mmCIF file of C-alpha atoms and ligand atoms in Angstrom:
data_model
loop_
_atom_site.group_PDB
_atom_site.id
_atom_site.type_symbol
_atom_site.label_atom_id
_atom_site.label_comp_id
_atom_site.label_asym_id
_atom_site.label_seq_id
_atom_site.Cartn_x
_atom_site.Cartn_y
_atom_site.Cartn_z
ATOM 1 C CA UNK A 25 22.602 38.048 152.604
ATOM 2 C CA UNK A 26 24.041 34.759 152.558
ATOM 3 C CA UNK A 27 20.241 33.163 151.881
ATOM 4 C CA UNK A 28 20.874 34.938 149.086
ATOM 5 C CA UNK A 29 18.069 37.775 149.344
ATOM 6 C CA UNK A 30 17.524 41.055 148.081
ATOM 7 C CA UNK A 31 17.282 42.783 151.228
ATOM 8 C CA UNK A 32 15.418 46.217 151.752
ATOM 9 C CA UNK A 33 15.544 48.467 154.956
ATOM 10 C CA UNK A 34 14.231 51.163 156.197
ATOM 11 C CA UNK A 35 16.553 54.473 157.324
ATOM 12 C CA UNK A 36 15.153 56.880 159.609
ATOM 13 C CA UNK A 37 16.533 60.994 158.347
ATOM 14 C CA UNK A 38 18.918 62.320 161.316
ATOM 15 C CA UNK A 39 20.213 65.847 160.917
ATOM 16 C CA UNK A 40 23.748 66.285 160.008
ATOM 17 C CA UNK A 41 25.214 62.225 159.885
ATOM 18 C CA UNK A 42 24.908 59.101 158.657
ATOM 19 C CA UNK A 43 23.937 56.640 161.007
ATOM 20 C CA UNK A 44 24.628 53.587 159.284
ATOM 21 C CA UNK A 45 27.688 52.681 161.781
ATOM 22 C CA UNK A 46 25.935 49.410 162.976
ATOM 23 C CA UNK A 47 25.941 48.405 158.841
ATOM 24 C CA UNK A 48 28.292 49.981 157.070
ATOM 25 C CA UNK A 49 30.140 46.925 156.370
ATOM 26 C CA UNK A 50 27.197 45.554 154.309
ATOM 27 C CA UNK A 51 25.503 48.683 153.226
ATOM 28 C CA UNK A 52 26.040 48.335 149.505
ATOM 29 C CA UNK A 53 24.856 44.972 149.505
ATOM 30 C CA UNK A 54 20.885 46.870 150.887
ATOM 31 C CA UNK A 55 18.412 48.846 148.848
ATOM 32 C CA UNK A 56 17.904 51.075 151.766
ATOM 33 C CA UNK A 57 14.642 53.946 151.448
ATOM 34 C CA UNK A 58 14.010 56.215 154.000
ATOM 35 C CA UNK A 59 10.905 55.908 155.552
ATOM 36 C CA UNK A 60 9.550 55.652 159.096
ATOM 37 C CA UNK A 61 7.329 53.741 161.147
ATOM 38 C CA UNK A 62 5.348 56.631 162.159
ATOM 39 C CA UNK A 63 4.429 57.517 158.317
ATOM 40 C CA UNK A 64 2.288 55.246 157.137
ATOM 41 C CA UNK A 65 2.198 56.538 153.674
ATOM 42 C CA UNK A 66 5.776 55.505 153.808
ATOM 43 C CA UNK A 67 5.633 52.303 154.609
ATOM 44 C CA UNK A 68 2.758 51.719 152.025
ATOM 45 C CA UNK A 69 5.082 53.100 149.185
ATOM 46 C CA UNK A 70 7.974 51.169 149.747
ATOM 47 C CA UNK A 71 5.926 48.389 150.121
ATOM 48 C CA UNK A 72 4.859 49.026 146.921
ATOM 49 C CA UNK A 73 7.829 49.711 144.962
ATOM 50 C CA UNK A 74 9.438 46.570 146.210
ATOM 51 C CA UNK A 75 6.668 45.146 145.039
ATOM 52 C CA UNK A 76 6.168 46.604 141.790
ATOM 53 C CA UNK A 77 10.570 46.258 140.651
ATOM 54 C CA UNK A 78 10.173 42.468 141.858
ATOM 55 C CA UNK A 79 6.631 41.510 139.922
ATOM 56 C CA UNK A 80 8.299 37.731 140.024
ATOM 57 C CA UNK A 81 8.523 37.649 143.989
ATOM 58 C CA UNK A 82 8.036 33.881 145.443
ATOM 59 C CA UNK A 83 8.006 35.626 149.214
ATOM 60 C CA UNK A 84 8.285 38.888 150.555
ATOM 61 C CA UNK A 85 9.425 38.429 154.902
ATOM 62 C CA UNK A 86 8.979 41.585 156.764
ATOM 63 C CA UNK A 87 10.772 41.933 159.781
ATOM 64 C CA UNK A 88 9.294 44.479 162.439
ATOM 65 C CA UNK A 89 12.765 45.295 164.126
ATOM 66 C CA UNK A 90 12.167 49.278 164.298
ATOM 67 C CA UNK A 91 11.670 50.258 168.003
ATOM 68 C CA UNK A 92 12.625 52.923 170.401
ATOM 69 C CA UNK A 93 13.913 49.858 172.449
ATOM 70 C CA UNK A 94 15.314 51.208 175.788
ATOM 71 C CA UNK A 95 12.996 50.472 178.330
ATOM 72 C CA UNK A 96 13.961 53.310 180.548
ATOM 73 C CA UNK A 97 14.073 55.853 177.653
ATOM 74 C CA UNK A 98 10.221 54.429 176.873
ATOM 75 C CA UNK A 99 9.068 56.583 180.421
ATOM 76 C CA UNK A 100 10.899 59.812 179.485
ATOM 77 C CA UNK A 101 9.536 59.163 175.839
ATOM 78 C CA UNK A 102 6.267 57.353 176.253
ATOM 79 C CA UNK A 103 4.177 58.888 173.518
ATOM 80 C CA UNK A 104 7.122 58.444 170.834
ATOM 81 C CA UNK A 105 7.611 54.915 172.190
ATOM 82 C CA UNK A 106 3.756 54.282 172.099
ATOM 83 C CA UNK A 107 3.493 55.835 168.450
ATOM 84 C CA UNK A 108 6.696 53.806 167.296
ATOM 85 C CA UNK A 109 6.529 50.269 168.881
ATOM 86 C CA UNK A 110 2.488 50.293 168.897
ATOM 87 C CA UNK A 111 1.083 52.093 165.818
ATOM 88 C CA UNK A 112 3.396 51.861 163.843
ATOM 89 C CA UNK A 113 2.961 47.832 163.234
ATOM 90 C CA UNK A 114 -0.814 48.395 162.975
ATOM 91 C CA UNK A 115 0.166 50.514 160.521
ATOM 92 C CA UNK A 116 2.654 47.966 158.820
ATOM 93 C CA UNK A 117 -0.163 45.075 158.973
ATOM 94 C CA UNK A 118 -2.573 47.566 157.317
ATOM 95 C CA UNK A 119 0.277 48.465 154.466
ATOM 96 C CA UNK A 120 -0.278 44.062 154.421
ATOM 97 C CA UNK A 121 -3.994 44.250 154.548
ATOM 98 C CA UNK A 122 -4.276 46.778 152.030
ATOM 99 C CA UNK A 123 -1.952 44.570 149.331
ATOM 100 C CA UNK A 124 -3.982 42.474 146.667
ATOM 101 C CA UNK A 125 -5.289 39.039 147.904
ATOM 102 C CA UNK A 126 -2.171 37.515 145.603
ATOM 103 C CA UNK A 127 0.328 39.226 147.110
ATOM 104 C CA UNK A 128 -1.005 39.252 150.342
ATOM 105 C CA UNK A 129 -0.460 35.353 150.377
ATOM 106 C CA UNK A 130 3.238 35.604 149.179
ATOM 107 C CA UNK A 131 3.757 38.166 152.324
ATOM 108 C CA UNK A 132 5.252 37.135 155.753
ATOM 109 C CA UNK A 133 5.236 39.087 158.644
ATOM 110 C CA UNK A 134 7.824 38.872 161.692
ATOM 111 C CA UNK A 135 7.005 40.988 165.051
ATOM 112 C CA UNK A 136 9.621 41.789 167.649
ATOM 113 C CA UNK A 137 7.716 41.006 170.808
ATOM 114 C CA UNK A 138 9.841 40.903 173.854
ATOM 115 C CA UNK A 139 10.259 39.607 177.077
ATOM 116 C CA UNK A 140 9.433 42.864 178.602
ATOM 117 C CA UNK A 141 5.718 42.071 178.024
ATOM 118 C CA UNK A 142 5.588 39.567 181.637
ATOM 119 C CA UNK A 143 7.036 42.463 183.323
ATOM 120 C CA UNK A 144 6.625 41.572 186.639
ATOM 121 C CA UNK A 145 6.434 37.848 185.882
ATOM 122 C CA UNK A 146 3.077 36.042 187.110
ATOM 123 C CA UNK A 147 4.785 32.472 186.612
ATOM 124 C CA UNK A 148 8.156 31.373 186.498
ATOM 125 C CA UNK A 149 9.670 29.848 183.614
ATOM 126 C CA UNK A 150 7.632 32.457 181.212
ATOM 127 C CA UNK A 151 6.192 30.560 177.997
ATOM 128 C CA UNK A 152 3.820 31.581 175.121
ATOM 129 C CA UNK A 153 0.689 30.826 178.079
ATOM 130 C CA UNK A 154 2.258 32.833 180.405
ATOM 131 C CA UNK A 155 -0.141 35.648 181.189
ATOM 132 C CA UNK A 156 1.303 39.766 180.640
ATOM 133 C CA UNK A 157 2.247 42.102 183.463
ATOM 134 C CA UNK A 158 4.480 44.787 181.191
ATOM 135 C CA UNK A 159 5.727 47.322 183.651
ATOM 136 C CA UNK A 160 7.099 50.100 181.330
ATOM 137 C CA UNK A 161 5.329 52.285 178.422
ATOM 138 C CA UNK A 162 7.986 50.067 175.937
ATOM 139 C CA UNK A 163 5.908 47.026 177.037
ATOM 140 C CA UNK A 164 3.261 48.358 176.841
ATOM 141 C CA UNK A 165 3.431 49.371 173.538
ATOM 142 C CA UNK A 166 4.711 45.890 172.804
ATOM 143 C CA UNK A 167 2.110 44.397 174.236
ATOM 144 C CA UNK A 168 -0.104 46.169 171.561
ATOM 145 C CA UNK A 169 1.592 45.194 168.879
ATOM 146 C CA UNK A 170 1.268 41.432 170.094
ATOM 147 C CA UNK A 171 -2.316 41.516 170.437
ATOM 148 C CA UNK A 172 -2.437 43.064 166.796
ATOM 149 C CA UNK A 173 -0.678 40.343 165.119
ATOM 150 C CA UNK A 174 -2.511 37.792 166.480
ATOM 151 C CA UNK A 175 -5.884 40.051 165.648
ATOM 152 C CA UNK A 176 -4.942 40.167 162.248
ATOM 153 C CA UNK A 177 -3.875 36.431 161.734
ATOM 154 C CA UNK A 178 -7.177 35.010 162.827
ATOM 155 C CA UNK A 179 -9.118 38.387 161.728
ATOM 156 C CA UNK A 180 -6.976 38.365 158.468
ATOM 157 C CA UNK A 181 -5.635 35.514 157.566
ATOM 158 C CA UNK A 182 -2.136 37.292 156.987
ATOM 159 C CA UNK A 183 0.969 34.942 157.445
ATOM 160 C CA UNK A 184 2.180 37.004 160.782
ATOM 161 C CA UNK A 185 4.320 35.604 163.741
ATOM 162 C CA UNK A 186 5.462 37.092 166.962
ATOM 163 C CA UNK A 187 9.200 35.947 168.701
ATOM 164 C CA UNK A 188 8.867 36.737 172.380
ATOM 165 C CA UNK A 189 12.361 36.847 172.453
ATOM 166 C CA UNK A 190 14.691 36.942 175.850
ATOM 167 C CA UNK A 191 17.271 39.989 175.783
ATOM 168 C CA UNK A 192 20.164 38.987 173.064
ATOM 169 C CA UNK A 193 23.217 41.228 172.823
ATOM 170 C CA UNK A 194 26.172 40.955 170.848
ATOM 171 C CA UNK A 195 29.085 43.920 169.827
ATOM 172 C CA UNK A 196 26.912 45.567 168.096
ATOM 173 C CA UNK A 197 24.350 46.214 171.041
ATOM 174 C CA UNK A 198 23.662 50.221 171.941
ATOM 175 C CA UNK A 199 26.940 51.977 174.591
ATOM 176 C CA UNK A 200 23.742 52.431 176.712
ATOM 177 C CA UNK A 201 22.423 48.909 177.351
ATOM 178 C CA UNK A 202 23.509 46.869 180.483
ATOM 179 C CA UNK A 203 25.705 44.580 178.489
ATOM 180 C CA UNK A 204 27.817 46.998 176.625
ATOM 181 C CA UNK A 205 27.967 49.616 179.119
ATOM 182 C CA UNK A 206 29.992 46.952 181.473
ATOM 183 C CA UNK A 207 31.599 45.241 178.392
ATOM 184 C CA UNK A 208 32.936 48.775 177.120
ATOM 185 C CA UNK A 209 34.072 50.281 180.479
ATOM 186 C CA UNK A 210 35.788 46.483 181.683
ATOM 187 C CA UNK A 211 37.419 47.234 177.755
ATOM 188 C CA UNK A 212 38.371 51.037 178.606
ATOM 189 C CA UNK A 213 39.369 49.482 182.153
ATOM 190 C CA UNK A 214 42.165 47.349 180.645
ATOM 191 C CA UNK A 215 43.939 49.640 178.026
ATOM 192 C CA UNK A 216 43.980 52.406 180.689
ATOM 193 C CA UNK A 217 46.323 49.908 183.160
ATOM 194 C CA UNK A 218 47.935 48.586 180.311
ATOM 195 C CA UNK A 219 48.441 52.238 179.345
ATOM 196 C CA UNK A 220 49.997 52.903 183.434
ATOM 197 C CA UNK A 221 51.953 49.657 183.500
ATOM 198 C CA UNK A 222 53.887 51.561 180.469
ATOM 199 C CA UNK A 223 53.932 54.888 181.639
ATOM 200 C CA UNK A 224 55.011 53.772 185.372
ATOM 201 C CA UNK A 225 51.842 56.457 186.090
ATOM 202 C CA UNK A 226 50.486 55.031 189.295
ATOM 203 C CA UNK A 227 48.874 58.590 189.883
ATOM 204 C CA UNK A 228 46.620 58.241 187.086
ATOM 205 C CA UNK A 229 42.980 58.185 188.395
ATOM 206 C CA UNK A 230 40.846 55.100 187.507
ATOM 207 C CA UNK A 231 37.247 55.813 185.752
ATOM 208 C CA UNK A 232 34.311 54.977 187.655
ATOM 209 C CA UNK A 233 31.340 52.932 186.357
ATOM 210 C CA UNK A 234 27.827 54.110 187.357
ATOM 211 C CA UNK A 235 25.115 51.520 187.106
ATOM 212 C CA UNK A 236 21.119 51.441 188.689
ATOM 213 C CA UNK A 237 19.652 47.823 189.758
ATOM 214 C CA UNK A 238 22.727 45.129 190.294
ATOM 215 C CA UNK A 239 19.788 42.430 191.616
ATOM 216 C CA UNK A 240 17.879 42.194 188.424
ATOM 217 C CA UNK A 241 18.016 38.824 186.612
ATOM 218 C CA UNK A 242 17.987 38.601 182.944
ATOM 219 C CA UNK A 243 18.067 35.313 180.228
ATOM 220 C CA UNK A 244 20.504 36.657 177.983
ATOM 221 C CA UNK A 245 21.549 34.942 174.410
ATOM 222 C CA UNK A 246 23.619 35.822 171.632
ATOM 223 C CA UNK A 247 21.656 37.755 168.807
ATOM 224 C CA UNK A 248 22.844 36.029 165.933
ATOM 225 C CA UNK A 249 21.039 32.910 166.817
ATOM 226 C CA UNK A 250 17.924 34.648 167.755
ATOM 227 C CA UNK A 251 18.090 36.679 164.363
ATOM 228 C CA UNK A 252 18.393 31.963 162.710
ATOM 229 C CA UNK A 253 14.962 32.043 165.253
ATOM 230 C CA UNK A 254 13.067 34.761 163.726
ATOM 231 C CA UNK A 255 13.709 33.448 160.505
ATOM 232 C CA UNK A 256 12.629 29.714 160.989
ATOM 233 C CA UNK A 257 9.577 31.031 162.444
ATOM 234 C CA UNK A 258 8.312 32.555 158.772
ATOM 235 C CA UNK A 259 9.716 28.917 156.916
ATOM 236 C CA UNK A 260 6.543 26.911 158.892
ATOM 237 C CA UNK A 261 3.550 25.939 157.354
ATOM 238 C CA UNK A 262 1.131 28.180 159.735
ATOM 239 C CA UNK A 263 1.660 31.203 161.486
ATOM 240 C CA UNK A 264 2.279 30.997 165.490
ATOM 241 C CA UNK A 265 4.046 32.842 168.291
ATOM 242 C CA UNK A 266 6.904 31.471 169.830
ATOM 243 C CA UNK A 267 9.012 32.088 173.033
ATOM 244 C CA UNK A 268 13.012 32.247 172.179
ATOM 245 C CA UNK A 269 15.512 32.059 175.250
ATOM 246 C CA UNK A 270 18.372 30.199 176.775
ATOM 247 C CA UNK A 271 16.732 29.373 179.749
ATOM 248 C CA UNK A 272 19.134 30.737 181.976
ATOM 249 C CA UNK A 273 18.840 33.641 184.469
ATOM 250 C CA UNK A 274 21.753 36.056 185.621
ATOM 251 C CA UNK A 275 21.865 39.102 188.007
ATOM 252 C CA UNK A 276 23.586 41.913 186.520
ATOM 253 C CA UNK A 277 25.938 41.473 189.525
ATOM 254 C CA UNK A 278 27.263 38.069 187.951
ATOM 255 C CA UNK A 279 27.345 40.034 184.665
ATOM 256 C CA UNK A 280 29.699 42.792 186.262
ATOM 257 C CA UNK A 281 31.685 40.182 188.340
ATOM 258 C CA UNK A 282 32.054 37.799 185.033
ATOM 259 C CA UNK A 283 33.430 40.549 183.031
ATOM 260 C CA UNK A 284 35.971 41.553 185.606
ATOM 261 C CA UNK A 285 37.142 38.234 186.036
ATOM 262 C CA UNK A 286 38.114 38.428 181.932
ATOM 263 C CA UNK A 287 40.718 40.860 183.246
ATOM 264 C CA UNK A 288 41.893 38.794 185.762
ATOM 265 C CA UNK A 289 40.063 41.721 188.328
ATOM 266 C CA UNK A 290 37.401 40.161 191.522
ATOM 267 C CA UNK A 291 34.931 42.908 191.755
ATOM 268 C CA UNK A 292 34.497 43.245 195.947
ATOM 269 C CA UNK A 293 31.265 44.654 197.131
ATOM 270 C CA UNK A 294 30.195 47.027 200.061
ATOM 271 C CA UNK A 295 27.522 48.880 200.821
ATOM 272 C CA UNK A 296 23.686 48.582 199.976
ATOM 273 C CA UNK A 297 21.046 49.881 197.513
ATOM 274 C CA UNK A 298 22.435 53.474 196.206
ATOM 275 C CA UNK A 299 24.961 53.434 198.482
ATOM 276 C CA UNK A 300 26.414 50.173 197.428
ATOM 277 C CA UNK A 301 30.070 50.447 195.436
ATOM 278 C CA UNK A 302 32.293 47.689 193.622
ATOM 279 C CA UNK A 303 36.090 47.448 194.165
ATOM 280 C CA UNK A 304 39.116 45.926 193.131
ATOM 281 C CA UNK A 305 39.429 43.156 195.709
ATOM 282 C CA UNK A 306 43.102 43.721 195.140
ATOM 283 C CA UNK A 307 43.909 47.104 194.794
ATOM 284 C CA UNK A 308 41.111 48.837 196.874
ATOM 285 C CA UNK A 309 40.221 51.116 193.798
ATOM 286 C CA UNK A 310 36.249 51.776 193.556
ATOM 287 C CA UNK A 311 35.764 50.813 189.780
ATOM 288 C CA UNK A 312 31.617 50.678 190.370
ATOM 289 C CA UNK A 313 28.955 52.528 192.114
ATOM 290 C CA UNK A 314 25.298 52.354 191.867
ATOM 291 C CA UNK A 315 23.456 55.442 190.848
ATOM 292 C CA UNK A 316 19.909 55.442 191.503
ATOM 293 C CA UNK A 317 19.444 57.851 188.257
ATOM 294 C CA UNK A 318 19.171 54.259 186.303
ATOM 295 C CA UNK A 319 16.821 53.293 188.457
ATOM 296 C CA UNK A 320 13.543 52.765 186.731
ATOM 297 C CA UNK A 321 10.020 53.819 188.060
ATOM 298 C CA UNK A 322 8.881 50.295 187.925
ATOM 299 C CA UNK A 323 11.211 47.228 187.319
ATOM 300 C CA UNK A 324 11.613 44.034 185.803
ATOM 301 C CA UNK A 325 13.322 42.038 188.271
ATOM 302 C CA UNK A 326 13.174 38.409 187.191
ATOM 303 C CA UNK A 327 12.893 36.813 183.465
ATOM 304 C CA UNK A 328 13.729 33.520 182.535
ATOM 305 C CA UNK A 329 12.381 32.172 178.966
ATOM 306 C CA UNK A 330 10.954 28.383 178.379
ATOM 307 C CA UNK A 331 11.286 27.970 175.097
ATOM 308 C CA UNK A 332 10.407 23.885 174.779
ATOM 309 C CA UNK A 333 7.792 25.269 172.036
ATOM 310 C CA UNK A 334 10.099 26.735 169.850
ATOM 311 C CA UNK A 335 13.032 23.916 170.684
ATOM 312 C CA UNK A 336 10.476 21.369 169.602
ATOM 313 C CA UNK A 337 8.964 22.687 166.840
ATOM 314 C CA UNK A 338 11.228 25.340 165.001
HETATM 315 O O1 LIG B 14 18.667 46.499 181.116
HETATM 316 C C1 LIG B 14 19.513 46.912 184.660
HETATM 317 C C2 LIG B 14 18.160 47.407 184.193
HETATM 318 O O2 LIG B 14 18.659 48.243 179.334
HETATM 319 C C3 LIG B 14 18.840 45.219 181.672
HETATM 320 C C4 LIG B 14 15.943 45.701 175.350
HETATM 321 O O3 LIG B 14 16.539 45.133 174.200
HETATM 322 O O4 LIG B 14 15.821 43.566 176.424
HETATM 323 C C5 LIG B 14 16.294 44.894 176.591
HETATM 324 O O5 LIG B 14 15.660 45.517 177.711
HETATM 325 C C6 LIG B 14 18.741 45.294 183.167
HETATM 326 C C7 LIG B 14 17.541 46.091 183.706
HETATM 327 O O6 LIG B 14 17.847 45.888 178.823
HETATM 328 C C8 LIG B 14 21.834 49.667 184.318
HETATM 329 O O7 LIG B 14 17.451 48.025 185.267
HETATM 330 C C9 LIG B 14 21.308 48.209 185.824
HETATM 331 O O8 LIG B 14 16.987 45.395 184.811
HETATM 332 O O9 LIG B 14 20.243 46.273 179.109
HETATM 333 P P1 LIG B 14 18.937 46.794 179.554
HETATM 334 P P2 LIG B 14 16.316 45.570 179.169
HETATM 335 O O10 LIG B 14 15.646 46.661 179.878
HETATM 336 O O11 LIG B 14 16.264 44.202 179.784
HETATM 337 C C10 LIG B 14 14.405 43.418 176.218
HETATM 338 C C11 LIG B 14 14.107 41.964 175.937
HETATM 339 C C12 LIG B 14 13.863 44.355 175.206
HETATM 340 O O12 LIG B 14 12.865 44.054 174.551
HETATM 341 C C13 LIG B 14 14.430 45.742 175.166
HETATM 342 O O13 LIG B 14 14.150 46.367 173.936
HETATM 343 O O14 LIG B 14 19.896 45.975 183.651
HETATM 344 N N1 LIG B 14 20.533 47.962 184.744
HETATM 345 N N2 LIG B 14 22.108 49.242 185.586
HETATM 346 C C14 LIG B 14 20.841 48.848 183.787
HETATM 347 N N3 LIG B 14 20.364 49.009 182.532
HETATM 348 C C15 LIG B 14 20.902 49.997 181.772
HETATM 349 N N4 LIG B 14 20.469 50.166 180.503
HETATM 350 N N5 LIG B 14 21.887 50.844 182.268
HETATM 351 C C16 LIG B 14 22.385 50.712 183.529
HETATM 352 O O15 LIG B 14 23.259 51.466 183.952
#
């Protein structure tokens, strides 16, 4: 919006709301359609229409954000996540295929490849060379999708880019990602003591945060400046994948303990594996314990980005 675009996005239907929370501040300023990335003919006919009320267009920029995203969610889903992350940007590049050679050449084409796709990493820092070991059906599907957009640049010709982009949170991040889960319960954590320091309640019983693997390392960066990324990688000259991350690794541990510490709490820690809890080093309370229901079948344990490529030439 502040480039000054006419921006179009796609809504999914849900039964009963609304779920435009995450953009409601902005929403009138979208032509949103509904559509979805499992319906092809969809995609094609909004394609279209954007097409045909803008006949002037000097660029059209897709942006393949749509995913079923949670890696965990991917096993207990792995068909929906397969049809979603995979087909449904073949079927996106074939709504670009399918467009007249003109307009084809005015179109740009972002894909959200992730991080996820090393899976268990083969070669530490991970770069664009770095070869793929994706460890979840979300990665794999990703993985897909990668392989697609670089088939259908050099098959093609079409203007289309993947970011392999490092995990980047900000407040608006899902309750049930790693970030938010701690930043929202170290949030509910304060206003409930504030809330006893009032009240003089000192019976009042503390909630009690359940996370799965405290040893896995992520690079984590803000997603505004990844969102500045994505972009510069449609205003080059050629097409090209590039690697976005900050090029720093942190256990979810240090995550947990670094959050505390914004409430003036040290997190103290006994115990191992499942059995392993978190306390106020203070007080004695237990504020965290691990539950091995967020364990994942197979994990990612280590990423950390090298992003020279993108630092250089972006
Ligand atoms: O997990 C561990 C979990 O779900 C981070 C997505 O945007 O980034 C994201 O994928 C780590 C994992 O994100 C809990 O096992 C421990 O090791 O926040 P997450 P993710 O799986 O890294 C990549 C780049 C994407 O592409 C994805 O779409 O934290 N962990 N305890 C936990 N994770 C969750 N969710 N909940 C826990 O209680």
């Amino acid at each position: 919006l502040e480039k000054k675009y006419k921006i179009y996005g796609i809504v999914r239907r849900n039964s009963c709301v609304f779920n435009y929370e995450r953009i409601d501040h902005i929403k009138d300023k979208l032509n949103l359609k509904y559509g979805d990335l499992t319906d092809g003919s969809s995609l094609v006919s909004i394609i279209n229409k954007i097409i045909s009320t803008n006949p002037d267009f000097e660029v059209l920029e897709i942006y393949n954000l749509g995913a079923q995203s949670h890696v965990q969610i991917s096993f207990e889903n792995p068909e929906y996540t397969s049809l979603v992350d995979g087909v449904g940007t073949l079927k996106l590049l074939e709504a670009i295929r399918c467009l007249s050679v003109e307009n084809q050449k005015k179109t740009r084409f972002y894909q959200a490849s992730t991080s996820e796709m090393y899976g268990a990493v083969l070669e530490t820092p991970q770069n664009e060379k770095t070869p793929f070991n994706p460890q979840s059906p979300y990665a794999c599907a990703k993985l897909y999708s990668h392989f697609l957009v670089k088939n259908y640049r050099e098959g093609y010709n079409l203007f289309a880019c993947s970011g392999v982009l490092f995990n980047h949170e900000s407040e608006r991040r899902g309750d049930n990602f790693v970030t938010k889960k701690i930043t929202n319960f170290v949030n509910a954590i304060k206003r409930l003591k504030n809330d006893i320091n009032e009240n003089n309640d000192e019976n009042q019983e503390l909630p009690i945060l359940k996370l799965g693997n405290l040893n896995s390392k992520r690079d984590w960066g803000h997603a505004k400046d990844y969102v500045y990324g994505m972009w510069l990688m449609l205003q080059q000259e050629n097409p090209d994948d590039y690697v976005l991350a900050m090029e720093e690794t942190y256990s979810i541990r240090e995550f947990v303990e670094k959050a505390f510490a914004k409430i003036n709490i040290t997190i103290e820690w006994q115990g191992e594996n499942e059995n392993e809890v978190g306390l106020d080093s203070k007080t004695k309370d237990i504020l965290i314990k691990v539950d091995k229901k967020y364990f994942r079948p197979c994990e990612v344990e280590l990423l950390l980005g090298d992003s020279s490529k993108a630092r250089n030439k972006l």
